[in-house]
mmCIF file of N, CA and C in Angstrom:
data_model
loop_
_atom_site.group_PDB
_atom_site.id
_atom_site.type_symbol
_atom_site.label_atom_id
_atom_site.label_comp_id
_atom_site.label_asym_id
_atom_site.label_seq_id
_atom_site.Cartn_x
_atom_site.Cartn_y
_atom_site.Cartn_z
ATOM 1 N N UNK A 30 24.389 22.271 -11.831
ATOM 2 C CA UNK A 30 24.032 22.367 -10.431
ATOM 3 C C UNK A 30 25.315 22.369 -9.601
ATOM 4 N N UNK A 31 25.313 23.186 -8.570
ATOM 5 C CA UNK A 31 26.500 23.304 -7.723
ATOM 6 C C UNK A 31 26.776 22.044 -6.909
ATOM 7 N N UNK A 32 25.715 21.431 -6.358
ATOM 8 C CA UNK A 32 25.882 20.268 -5.483
ATOM 9 C C UNK A 32 24.790 19.238 -5.775
ATOM 10 N N UNK A 33 25.159 17.959 -5.697
ATOM 11 C CA UNK A 33 24.177 16.893 -5.825
ATOM 12 C C UNK A 33 23.452 16.711 -4.500
ATOM 13 N N UNK A 34 22.187 16.318 -4.593
ATOM 14 C CA UNK A 34 21.360 16.071 -3.416
ATOM 15 C C UNK A 34 20.965 14.602 -3.392
ATOM 16 N N UNK A 35 20.974 14.003 -2.217
ATOM 17 C CA UNK A 35 20.509 12.621 -2.063
ATOM 18 C C UNK A 35 19.005 12.565 -2.282
ATOM 19 N N UNK A 36 18.560 11.653 -3.112
ATOM 20 C CA UNK A 36 17.135 11.419 -3.359
ATOM 21 C C UNK A 36 16.392 12.693 -3.729
ATOM 22 N N UNK A 37 17.067 13.609 -4.375
ATOM 23 C CA UNK A 37 16.461 14.878 -4.781
ATOM 24 C C UNK A 37 15.830 15.650 -3.624
ATOM 25 N N UNK A 38 16.370 15.454 -2.426
ATOM 26 C CA UNK A 38 15.908 16.252 -1.283
ATOM 27 C C UNK A 38 16.132 17.726 -1.607
ATOM 28 N N UNK A 39 15.202 18.612 -1.255
ATOM 29 C CA UNK A 39 15.354 20.010 -1.636
ATOM 30 C C UNK A 39 16.411 20.783 -0.834
ATOM 31 N N UNK A 40 16.787 20.268 0.335
ATOM 32 C CA UNK A 40 17.778 20.957 1.166
ATOM 33 C C UNK A 40 18.949 20.028 1.417
ATOM 34 N N UNK A 41 20.149 20.547 1.217
ATOM 35 C CA UNK A 41 21.368 19.774 1.489
ATOM 36 C C UNK A 41 22.255 20.582 2.424
ATOM 37 N N UNK A 42 22.637 19.980 3.543
ATOM 38 C CA UNK A 42 23.570 20.612 4.468
ATOM 39 C C UNK A 42 24.964 20.487 3.868
ATOM 40 N N UNK A 43 25.668 21.608 3.803
ATOM 41 C CA UNK A 43 27.001 21.628 3.208
ATOM 42 C C UNK A 43 28.075 21.351 4.248
ATOM 43 N N UNK A 44 29.166 20.791 3.798
ATOM 44 C CA UNK A 44 30.319 20.620 4.681
ATOM 45 C C UNK A 44 30.975 21.983 4.877
ATOM 46 N N UNK A 45 31.853 22.066 5.864
ATOM 47 C CA UNK A 45 32.595 23.313 6.065
ATOM 48 C C UNK A 45 33.393 23.672 4.817
ATOM 49 N N UNK A 46 34.035 22.683 4.205
ATOM 50 C CA UNK A 46 34.838 22.939 3.005
ATOM 51 C C UNK A 46 33.963 23.467 1.861
ATOM 52 N N UNK A 47 32.780 22.902 1.677
ATOM 53 C CA UNK A 47 31.870 23.375 0.626
ATOM 54 C C UNK A 47 31.405 24.799 0.924
ATOM 55 N N UNK A 48 31.142 25.090 2.193
ATOM 56 C CA UNK A 48 30.722 26.434 2.581
ATOM 57 C C UNK A 48 31.824 27.449 2.299
ATOM 58 N N UNK A 49 33.073 27.095 2.643
ATOM 59 C CA UNK A 49 34.189 28.005 2.368
ATOM 60 C C UNK A 49 34.396 28.193 0.875
ATOM 61 N N UNK A 50 34.182 27.151 0.088
ATOM 62 C CA UNK A 50 34.315 27.275 -1.360
ATOM 63 C C UNK A 50 33.340 28.321 -1.902
ATOM 64 N N UNK A 51 32.114 28.300 -1.390
ATOM 65 C CA UNK A 51 31.137 29.302 -1.816
ATOM 66 C C UNK A 51 31.559 30.701 -1.374
ATOM 67 N N UNK A 52 32.030 30.835 -0.136
ATOM 68 C CA UNK A 52 32.470 32.145 0.353
ATOM 69 C C UNK A 52 33.691 32.648 -0.411
ATOM 70 N N UNK A 53 34.566 31.733 -0.805
ATOM 71 C CA UNK A 53 35.760 32.132 -1.567
ATOM 72 C C UNK A 53 35.391 32.819 -2.872
ATOM 73 N N UNK A 54 34.215 32.490 -3.407
ATOM 74 C CA UNK A 54 33.800 33.050 -4.688
ATOM 75 C C UNK A 54 32.740 34.140 -4.564
ATOM 76 N N UNK A 55 32.321 34.439 -3.350
ATOM 77 C CA UNK A 55 31.310 35.477 -3.126
ATOM 78 C C UNK A 55 31.995 36.794 -2.767
ATOM 79 N N UNK A 56 31.294 37.886 -2.939
ATOM 80 C CA UNK A 56 31.860 39.205 -2.645
ATOM 81 C C UNK A 56 30.954 40.076 -1.792
ATOM 82 N N UNK A 57 29.686 39.668 -1.627
ATOM 83 C CA UNK A 57 28.717 40.481 -0.902
ATOM 84 C C UNK A 57 28.001 39.638 0.141
ATOM 85 N N UNK A 58 27.728 40.252 1.283
ATOM 86 C CA UNK A 58 27.010 39.569 2.348
ATOM 87 C C UNK A 58 26.401 40.578 3.291
ATOM 88 N N UNK A 59 25.973 40.097 4.441
ATOM 89 C CA UNK A 59 25.382 40.943 5.464
ATOM 90 C C UNK A 59 26.059 40.657 6.794
ATOM 91 N N UNK A 60 26.363 41.708 7.524
ATOM 92 C CA UNK A 60 27.002 41.598 8.826
ATOM 93 C C UNK A 60 26.000 42.016 9.882
ATOM 94 N N UNK A 61 25.777 41.141 10.859
ATOM 95 C CA UNK A 61 24.871 41.428 11.971
ATOM 96 C C UNK A 61 25.699 41.715 13.216
ATOM 97 N N UNK A 62 25.393 42.838 13.851
ATOM 98 C CA UNK A 62 26.083 43.248 15.062
ATOM 99 C C UNK A 62 25.056 43.484 16.165
ATOM 100 N N UNK A 63 25.542 43.519 17.393
ATOM 101 C CA UNK A 63 24.686 43.816 18.545
ATOM 102 C C UNK A 63 25.490 44.650 19.524
ATOM 103 N N UNK A 64 24.887 45.741 19.971
ATOM 104 C CA UNK A 64 25.543 46.581 20.979
ATOM 105 C C UNK A 64 24.474 47.379 21.715
ATOM 106 N N UNK A 65 24.664 47.529 23.007
ATOM 107 C CA UNK A 65 23.752 48.306 23.851
ATOM 108 C C UNK A 65 22.299 47.873 23.676
ATOM 109 N N UNK A 66 22.093 46.570 23.552
ATOM 110 C CA UNK A 66 20.746 46.032 23.426
ATOM 111 C C UNK A 66 20.104 46.213 22.070
ATOM 112 N N UNK A 67 20.838 46.718 21.115
ATOM 113 C CA UNK A 67 20.312 46.923 19.764
ATOM 114 C C UNK A 67 20.963 45.953 18.786
ATOM 115 N N UNK A 68 20.163 45.435 17.876
ATOM 116 C CA UNK A 68 20.664 44.595 16.795
ATOM 117 C C UNK A 68 20.718 45.421 15.518
ATOM 118 N N UNK A 69 21.679 45.108 14.676
ATOM 119 C CA UNK A 69 21.813 45.809 13.404
ATOM 120 C C UNK A 69 22.302 44.815 12.367
ATOM 121 N N UNK A 70 21.924 45.022 11.126
ATOM 122 C CA UNK A 70 22.422 44.204 10.029
ATOM 123 C C UNK A 70 22.644 45.119 8.831
ATOM 124 N N UNK A 71 23.819 44.976 8.215
ATOM 125 C CA UNK A 71 24.187 45.867 7.112
ATOM 126 C C UNK A 71 24.808 45.060 5.974
ATOM 127 N N UNK A 72 24.592 45.511 4.734
ATOM 128 C CA UNK A 72 25.257 44.859 3.610
ATOM 129 C C UNK A 72 26.731 45.245 3.600
ATOM 130 N N UNK A 73 27.579 44.286 3.233
ATOM 131 C CA UNK A 73 29.015 44.555 3.176
ATOM 132 C C UNK A 73 29.636 43.857 1.972
ATOM 133 N N UNK A 74 30.769 44.386 1.561
ATOM 134 C CA UNK A 74 31.646 43.694 0.629
ATOM 135 C C UNK A 74 32.685 42.986 1.475
ATOM 136 N N UNK A 75 33.097 41.811 1.061
ATOM 137 C CA UNK A 75 34.045 41.046 1.854
ATOM 138 C C UNK A 75 34.878 40.171 0.937
ATOM 139 N N UNK A 76 35.883 39.578 1.516
ATOM 140 C CA UNK A 76 36.658 38.515 0.868
ATOM 141 C C UNK A 76 36.982 37.481 1.923
ATOM 142 N N UNK A 77 36.934 36.232 1.524
ATOM 143 C CA UNK A 77 37.345 35.126 2.380
ATOM 144 C C UNK A 77 38.779 34.761 2.028
ATOM 145 N N UNK A 78 39.573 34.489 3.051
ATOM 146 C CA UNK A 78 40.952 34.080 2.823
ATOM 147 C C UNK A 78 41.485 33.408 4.073
ATOM 148 N N UNK A 79 42.077 32.247 3.896
ATOM 149 C CA UNK A 79 42.708 31.563 5.016
ATOM 150 C C UNK A 79 41.776 31.235 6.161
ATOM 151 N N UNK A 80 40.522 30.939 5.867
ATOM 152 C CA UNK A 80 39.570 30.579 6.921
ATOM 153 C C UNK A 80 39.055 31.760 7.719
ATOM 154 N N UNK A 81 39.216 32.970 7.178
ATOM 155 C CA UNK A 81 38.706 34.177 7.829
ATOM 156 C C UNK A 81 38.025 35.044 6.782
ATOM 157 N N UNK A 82 37.228 36.006 7.264
ATOM 158 C CA UNK A 82 36.586 36.967 6.383
ATOM 159 C C UNK A 82 37.186 38.340 6.639
ATOM 160 N N UNK A 83 37.320 39.129 5.587
ATOM 161 C CA UNK A 83 37.886 40.469 5.690
ATOM 162 C C UNK A 83 36.933 41.473 5.049
ATOM 163 N N UNK A 84 36.802 42.635 5.675
ATOM 164 C CA UNK A 84 36.008 43.705 5.118
ATOM 165 C C UNK A 84 36.687 45.038 5.388
ATOM 166 N N UNK A 85 36.307 46.033 4.592
ATOM 167 C CA UNK A 85 36.801 47.402 4.765
ATOM 168 C C UNK A 85 35.613 48.269 5.123
ATOM 169 N N UNK A 86 35.847 49.233 6.008
ATOM 170 C CA UNK A 86 34.759 50.107 6.417
ATOM 171 C C UNK A 86 35.321 51.470 6.784
ATOM 172 N N UNK A 87 34.433 52.333 7.214
ATOM 173 C CA UNK A 87 34.803 53.655 7.699
ATOM 174 C C UNK A 87 34.303 53.794 9.126
ATOM 175 N N UNK A 88 34.817 54.746 9.890
ATOM 176 C CA UNK A 88 34.272 54.972 11.229
ATOM 177 C C UNK A 88 32.776 55.274 11.143
ATOM 178 N N UNK A 89 32.028 54.670 12.036
ATOM 179 C CA UNK A 89 30.577 54.855 12.039
ATOM 180 C C UNK A 89 29.929 53.820 12.927
ATOM 181 N N UNK A 90 28.625 53.644 12.766
ATOM 182 C CA UNK A 90 27.843 52.767 13.621
ATOM 183 C C UNK A 90 28.337 51.326 13.591
ATOM 184 N N UNK A 91 28.530 50.788 12.402
ATOM 185 C CA UNK A 91 28.960 49.387 12.270
ATOM 186 C C UNK A 91 30.271 49.149 13.008
ATOM 187 N N UNK A 92 31.223 50.026 12.793
ATOM 188 C CA UNK A 92 32.526 49.887 13.429
ATOM 189 C C UNK A 92 32.414 50.036 14.948
ATOM 190 N N UNK A 93 31.626 50.993 15.404
ATOM 191 C CA UNK A 93 31.431 51.177 16.845
ATOM 192 C C UNK A 93 30.786 49.945 17.468
ATOM 193 N N UNK A 94 29.772 49.404 16.799
ATOM 194 C CA UNK A 94 29.070 48.239 17.348
ATOM 195 C C UNK A 94 29.982 47.027 17.457
ATOM 196 N N UNK A 95 30.768 46.748 16.435
ATOM 197 C CA UNK A 95 31.605 45.551 16.522
ATOM 198 C C UNK A 95 32.806 45.768 17.445
ATOM 199 N N UNK A 96 33.143 47.018 17.712
ATOM 200 C CA UNK A 96 34.188 47.300 18.693
ATOM 201 C C UNK A 96 33.661 47.095 20.111
ATOM 202 N N UNK A 97 32.420 47.519 20.346
ATOM 203 C CA UNK A 97 31.794 47.353 21.664
ATOM 204 C C UNK A 97 31.499 45.887 21.939
ATOM 205 N N UNK A 98 30.950 45.201 20.948
ATOM 206 C CA UNK A 98 30.542 43.800 21.095
ATOM 207 C C UNK A 98 31.061 43.028 19.876
ATOM 208 N N UNK A 99 32.234 42.419 19.983
ATOM 209 C CA UNK A 99 32.875 41.824 18.800
ATOM 210 C C UNK A 99 32.247 40.525 18.294
ATOM 211 N N UNK A 100 31.295 39.945 19.028
ATOM 212 C CA UNK A 100 30.643 38.740 18.510
ATOM 213 C C UNK A 100 29.633 39.168 17.450
ATOM 214 N N UNK A 101 29.815 38.631 16.247
ATOM 215 C CA UNK A 101 28.986 39.024 15.109
ATOM 216 C C UNK A 101 28.485 37.781 14.378
ATOM 217 N N UNK A 102 27.530 38.005 13.502
ATOM 218 C CA UNK A 102 27.071 36.975 12.572
ATOM 219 C C UNK A 102 27.179 37.565 11.170
ATOM 220 N N UNK A 103 27.445 36.694 10.222
ATOM 221 C CA UNK A 103 27.615 37.097 8.831
ATOM 222 C C UNK A 103 26.869 36.100 7.970
ATOM 223 N N UNK A 104 26.250 36.584 6.898
ATOM 224 C CA UNK A 104 25.549 35.693 5.988
ATOM 225 C C UNK A 104 25.785 36.138 4.554
ATOM 226 N N UNK A 105 26.080 35.176 3.699
ATOM 227 C CA UNK A 105 26.164 35.406 2.259
ATOM 228 C C UNK A 105 25.300 34.357 1.583
ATOM 229 N N UNK A 106 24.756 34.705 0.427
ATOM 230 C CA UNK A 106 23.932 33.737 -0.289
ATOM 231 C C UNK A 106 24.015 33.980 -1.778
ATOM 232 N N UNK A 107 23.502 33.037 -2.500
ATOM 233 C CA UNK A 107 23.448 33.138 -3.946
ATOM 234 C C UNK A 107 22.180 32.489 -4.446
ATOM 235 N N UNK A 108 21.540 33.108 -5.427
ATOM 236 C CA UNK A 108 20.298 32.580 -5.981
ATOM 237 C C UNK A 108 20.463 32.478 -7.489
ATOM 238 N N UNK A 109 20.313 31.261 -7.987
ATOM 239 C CA UNK A 109 20.380 31.001 -9.418
ATOM 240 C C UNK A 109 18.978 30.650 -9.903
ATOM 241 N N UNK A 110 18.844 30.205 -11.135
ATOM 242 C CA UNK A 110 17.518 29.931 -11.683
ATOM 243 C C UNK A 110 16.771 28.843 -10.917
ATOM 244 N N UNK A 111 17.436 27.734 -10.616
ATOM 245 C CA UNK A 111 16.733 26.615 -9.971
ATOM 246 C C UNK A 111 17.440 26.101 -8.722
ATOM 247 N N UNK A 112 18.372 26.881 -8.204
ATOM 248 C CA UNK A 112 19.072 26.498 -6.982
ATOM 249 C C UNK A 112 19.526 27.750 -6.246
ATOM 250 N N UNK A 113 19.792 27.576 -4.967
ATOM 251 C CA UNK A 113 20.262 28.687 -4.142
ATOM 252 C C UNK A 113 21.134 28.130 -3.033
ATOM 253 N N UNK A 114 21.880 29.014 -2.378
ATOM 254 C CA UNK A 114 22.706 28.597 -1.259
ATOM 255 C C UNK A 114 22.769 29.717 -0.234
ATOM 256 N N UNK A 115 23.095 29.343 0.988
ATOM 257 C CA UNK A 115 23.256 30.299 2.072
ATOM 258 C C UNK A 115 24.340 29.772 3.006
ATOM 259 N N UNK A 116 25.242 30.671 3.419
ATOM 260 C CA UNK A 116 26.278 30.324 4.390
ATOM 261 C C UNK A 116 26.223 31.352 5.510
ATOM 262 N N UNK A 117 26.151 30.869 6.749
ATOM 263 C CA UNK A 117 26.146 31.730 7.930
ATOM 264 C C UNK A 117 27.406 31.447 8.730
ATOM 265 N N UNK A 118 28.108 32.527 9.055
ATOM 266 C CA UNK A 118 29.325 32.444 9.860
ATOM 267 C C UNK A 118 29.079 33.230 11.140
ATOM 268 N N UNK A 119 29.406 32.631 12.271
ATOM 269 C CA UNK A 119 29.378 33.347 13.546
ATOM 270 C C UNK A 119 30.795 33.381 14.071
ATOM 271 N N UNK A 120 31.170 34.506 14.656
ATOM 272 C CA UNK A 120 32.528 34.608 15.145
ATOM 273 C C UNK A 120 32.821 35.932 15.796
ATOM 274 N N UNK A 121 34.105 36.238 15.851
ATOM 275 C CA UNK A 121 34.584 37.440 16.522
ATOM 276 C C UNK A 121 35.238 38.366 15.504
ATOM 277 N N UNK A 122 34.806 39.614 15.522
ATOM 278 C CA UNK A 122 35.372 40.619 14.619
ATOM 279 C C UNK A 122 36.359 41.487 15.391
ATOM 280 N N UNK A 123 37.415 41.890 14.683
ATOM 281 C CA UNK A 123 38.362 42.819 15.303
ATOM 282 C C UNK A 123 38.940 43.732 14.236
ATOM 283 N N UNK A 124 39.187 44.957 14.652
ATOM 284 C CA UNK A 124 39.807 45.937 13.776
ATOM 285 C C UNK A 124 41.289 45.614 13.688
ATOM 286 N N UNK A 125 41.811 45.584 12.477
ATOM 287 C CA UNK A 125 43.238 45.334 12.286
ATOM 288 C C UNK A 125 43.996 46.637 12.493
ATOM 289 N N UNK A 126 45.014 46.585 13.338
ATOM 290 C CA UNK A 126 45.742 47.806 13.702
ATOM 291 C C UNK A 126 47.215 47.766 13.344
ATOM 292 N N UNK A 127 47.806 46.586 13.236
ATOM 293 C CA UNK A 127 49.235 46.477 12.961
ATOM 294 C C UNK A 127 49.492 46.498 11.456
ATOM 295 N N UNK A 128 50.569 47.145 11.062
ATOM 296 C CA UNK A 128 50.883 47.340 9.643
ATOM 297 C C UNK A 128 50.947 46.021 8.877
ATOM 298 N N UNK A 129 51.517 44.977 9.477
ATOM 299 C CA UNK A 129 51.628 43.707 8.760
ATOM 300 C C UNK A 129 50.266 43.058 8.553
ATOM 301 N N UNK A 130 49.350 43.191 9.528
ATOM 302 C CA UNK A 130 47.998 42.646 9.376
ATOM 303 C C UNK A 130 47.222 43.416 8.311
ATOM 304 N N UNK A 131 47.376 44.726 8.311
ATOM 305 C CA UNK A 131 46.681 45.562 7.331
ATOM 306 C C UNK A 131 47.191 45.259 5.924
ATOM 307 N N UNK A 132 48.494 45.097 5.783
ATOM 308 C CA UNK A 132 49.071 44.765 4.473
ATOM 309 C C UNK A 132 48.547 43.420 3.980
ATOM 310 N N UNK A 133 48.456 42.447 4.873
ATOM 311 C CA UNK A 133 47.926 41.132 4.497
ATOM 312 C C UNK A 133 46.457 41.241 4.086
ATOM 313 N N UNK A 134 45.680 42.044 4.807
ATOM 314 C CA UNK A 134 44.267 42.237 4.462
ATOM 315 C C UNK A 134 44.132 42.962 3.125
ATOM 316 N N UNK A 135 44.976 43.945 2.882
ATOM 317 C CA UNK A 135 44.940 44.646 1.593
ATOM 318 C C UNK A 135 45.233 43.697 0.440
ATOM 319 N N UNK A 136 46.117 42.748 0.666
ATOM 320 C CA UNK A 136 46.482 41.782 -0.372
ATOM 321 C C UNK A 136 45.317 40.863 -0.743
ATOM 322 N N UNK A 137 44.357 40.706 0.150
ATOM 323 C CA UNK A 137 43.185 39.864 -0.109
ATOM 324 C C UNK A 137 42.308 40.490 -1.191
ATOM 325 N N UNK A 138 42.292 41.817 -1.274
ATOM 326 C CA UNK A 138 41.591 42.490 -2.367
ATOM 327 C C UNK A 138 40.111 42.729 -2.162
ATOM 328 N N UNK A 139 39.725 43.227 -1.007
ATOM 329 C CA UNK A 139 38.319 43.579 -0.798
ATOM 330 C C UNK A 139 37.978 44.759 -1.700
ATOM 331 N N UNK A 140 36.953 44.603 -2.522
ATOM 332 C CA UNK A 140 36.482 45.674 -3.396
ATOM 333 C C UNK A 140 35.167 46.197 -2.846
ATOM 334 N N UNK A 141 35.008 47.518 -2.811
ATOM 335 C CA UNK A 141 33.796 48.104 -2.249
ATOM 336 C C UNK A 141 32.844 48.566 -3.345
ATOM 337 N N UNK A 142 31.578 48.688 -3.006
ATOM 338 C CA UNK A 142 30.552 49.150 -3.934
ATOM 339 C C UNK A 142 30.599 50.654 -4.142
ATOM 340 N N UNK A 143 30.784 51.363 -3.036
ATOM 341 C CA UNK A 143 30.636 52.815 -3.062
ATOM 342 C C UNK A 143 31.958 53.515 -3.323
ATOM 343 N N UNK A 144 31.930 54.612 -4.042
ATOM 344 C CA UNK A 144 33.155 55.364 -4.312
ATOM 345 C C UNK A 144 33.504 56.292 -3.143
ATOM 346 N N UNK A 145 33.647 55.699 -1.960
ATOM 347 C CA UNK A 145 34.032 56.450 -0.766
ATOM 348 C C UNK A 145 35.258 55.788 -0.159
ATOM 349 N N UNK A 146 36.113 56.579 0.478
ATOM 350 C CA UNK A 146 37.302 55.968 1.089
ATOM 351 C C UNK A 146 36.935 55.091 2.275
ATOM 352 N N UNK A 147 37.484 53.918 2.291
ATOM 353 C CA UNK A 147 37.293 52.984 3.405
ATOM 354 C C UNK A 147 38.690 52.666 3.916
ATOM 355 N N UNK A 148 38.966 53.085 5.128
ATOM 356 C CA UNK A 148 40.337 53.044 5.635
ATOM 357 C C UNK A 148 40.543 52.048 6.758
ATOM 358 N N UNK A 149 39.479 51.393 7.197
ATOM 359 C CA UNK A 149 39.581 50.481 8.337
ATOM 360 C C UNK A 149 39.336 49.052 7.862
ATOM 361 N N UNK A 150 40.277 48.161 8.169
ATOM 362 C CA UNK A 150 40.105 46.739 7.850
ATOM 363 C C UNK A 150 39.636 45.998 9.088
ATOM 364 N N UNK A 151 38.692 45.081 8.872
ATOM 365 C CA UNK A 151 38.149 44.249 9.946
ATOM 366 C C UNK A 151 38.316 42.793 9.533
ATOM 367 N N UNK A 152 38.732 41.983 10.506
ATOM 368 C CA UNK A 152 38.872 40.542 10.311
ATOM 369 C C UNK A 152 37.800 39.841 11.134
ATOM 370 N N UNK A 153 37.114 38.905 10.516
ATOM 371 C CA UNK A 153 36.135 38.087 11.221
ATOM 372 C C UNK A 153 36.712 36.685 11.332
ATOM 373 N N UNK A 154 36.994 36.265 12.570
ATOM 374 C CA UNK A 154 37.500 34.916 12.835
ATOM 375 C C UNK A 154 36.321 34.042 13.246
ATOM 376 N N UNK A 155 35.972 33.046 12.444
ATOM 377 C CA UNK A 155 34.783 32.233 12.708
ATOM 378 C C UNK A 155 34.930 31.312 13.920
ATOM 379 N N UNK A 156 33.824 31.142 14.610
ATOM 380 C CA UNK A 156 33.707 30.075 15.603
ATOM 381 C C UNK A 156 32.818 28.960 15.053
ATOM 382 N N UNK A 157 31.872 29.329 14.168
ATOM 383 C CA UNK A 157 31.034 28.333 13.500
ATOM 384 C C UNK A 157 30.758 28.777 12.072
ATOM 385 N N UNK A 158 30.529 27.788 11.226
ATOM 386 C CA UNK A 158 30.104 28.045 9.846
ATOM 387 C C UNK A 158 29.047 27.004 9.510
ATOM 388 N N UNK A 159 27.970 27.437 8.866
ATOM 389 C CA UNK A 159 26.887 26.520 8.503
ATOM 390 C C UNK A 159 26.374 26.903 7.126
ATOM 391 N N UNK A 160 26.383 25.950 6.205
ATOM 392 C CA UNK A 160 25.926 26.207 4.851
ATOM 393 C C UNK A 160 24.802 25.273 4.443
ATOM 394 N N UNK A 161 23.953 25.777 3.583
ATOM 395 C CA UNK A 161 22.846 24.994 3.034
ATOM 396 C C UNK A 161 22.775 25.259 1.531
ATOM 397 N N UNK A 162 22.382 24.232 0.790
ATOM 398 C CA UNK A 162 22.123 24.360 -0.641
ATOM 399 C C UNK A 162 20.680 23.951 -0.863
ATOM 400 N N UNK A 163 19.981 24.684 -1.722
ATOM 401 C CA UNK A 163 18.554 24.470 -1.921
ATOM 402 C C UNK A 163 18.242 24.221 -3.390
ATOM 403 N N UNK A 164 17.388 23.238 -3.654
ATOM 404 C CA UNK A 164 16.810 23.031 -4.978
ATOM 405 C C UNK A 164 15.483 23.782 -4.982
ATOM 406 N N UNK A 165 15.355 24.758 -5.855
ATOM 407 C CA UNK A 165 14.165 25.590 -5.871
ATOM 408 C C UNK A 165 13.048 24.936 -6.657
ATOM 409 N N UNK A 166 11.826 25.215 -6.263
ATOM 410 C CA UNK A 166 10.667 24.686 -6.957
ATOM 411 C C UNK A 166 9.397 25.070 -6.229
ATOM 412 N N UNK A 167 8.291 24.781 -6.852
ATOM 413 C CA UNK A 167 6.991 25.093 -6.267
ATOM 414 C C UNK A 167 6.700 24.162 -5.098
ATOM 415 N N UNK A 168 5.925 24.659 -4.165
ATOM 416 C CA UNK A 168 5.491 23.832 -3.032
ATOM 417 C C UNK A 168 4.588 22.722 -3.557
ATOM 418 N N UNK A 169 4.820 21.468 -3.112
ATOM 419 C CA UNK A 169 3.960 20.383 -3.595
ATOM 420 C C UNK A 169 2.543 20.520 -3.042
ATOM 421 N N UNK A 170 1.598 20.025 -3.815
ATOM 422 C CA UNK A 170 0.214 20.057 -3.348
ATOM 423 C C UNK A 170 0.042 19.068 -2.209
ATOM 424 N N UNK A 171 -0.779 19.463 -1.236
ATOM 425 C CA UNK A 171 -1.073 18.549 -0.129
ATOM 426 C C UNK A 171 -2.345 17.787 -0.465
ATOM 427 N N UNK A 172 -2.316 16.497 -0.176
ATOM 428 C CA UNK A 172 -3.451 15.672 -0.537
ATOM 429 C C UNK A 172 -4.373 15.385 0.628
ATOM 430 N N UNK A 173 -3.940 15.708 1.832
ATOM 431 C CA UNK A 173 -4.797 15.461 2.996
ATOM 432 C C UNK A 173 -4.837 16.712 3.861
ATOM 433 N N UNK A 174 -5.935 16.859 4.549
ATOM 434 C CA UNK A 174 -6.097 17.984 5.471
ATOM 435 C C UNK A 174 -5.274 17.691 6.726
ATOM 436 N N UNK A 175 -4.806 18.721 7.340
ATOM 437 C CA UNK A 175 -4.039 18.567 8.578
ATOM 438 C C UNK A 175 -4.757 19.230 9.733
ATOM 439 N N UNK A 176 -4.681 18.596 10.883
ATOM 440 C CA UNK A 176 -5.202 19.203 12.107
ATOM 441 C C UNK A 176 -4.114 20.044 12.744
ATOM 442 N N UNK A 177 -4.449 21.231 13.142
ATOM 443 C CA UNK A 177 -3.473 22.099 13.807
ATOM 444 C C UNK A 177 -3.881 22.400 15.202
#
C-alpha cells in the first residue's frame, strides 16, 4: 500500500510532499482550461520537476486557451487493485520562450504519446495542490432507512 490510513478510513488527505512524490512518478494527466466562457479538458503527458509541471504541445486550441486565460487546473491519478490516488494542481500556465527556460524544460524529459512533433513547452506554476489516497472496496450495507 502506498500510504497508511488512520483507523482504516477509506480516504486520506495527502500532504503537499506526498502529492508531489506521486506527481514525480506519474507521466499522464488532464489539463483543464477556460477561455471565452468555454471550459475544456484534455489528456496530456507531463513531468514534475522543482515544484512545477512541464508539458509539450503544438499550436492549437489548448495552447490558445491557456494563452488567453493562463489560470488552469491539472489532475493526475493512479488506480491499483485495492487503492487509488488523485492529485489536483491549480495554477498559472505560461509558454516558455527563452532559450535557457526551454533547455531546462527539455532536460526534464517530457515524453509524448503521439508520434507528432511537439515544439512548444509550457510550465505550470502551482498556486495550490491537493492530494487524496483512497482504499477501494464495496459500499457497506446500510442497516437503517434514511429520511431524505
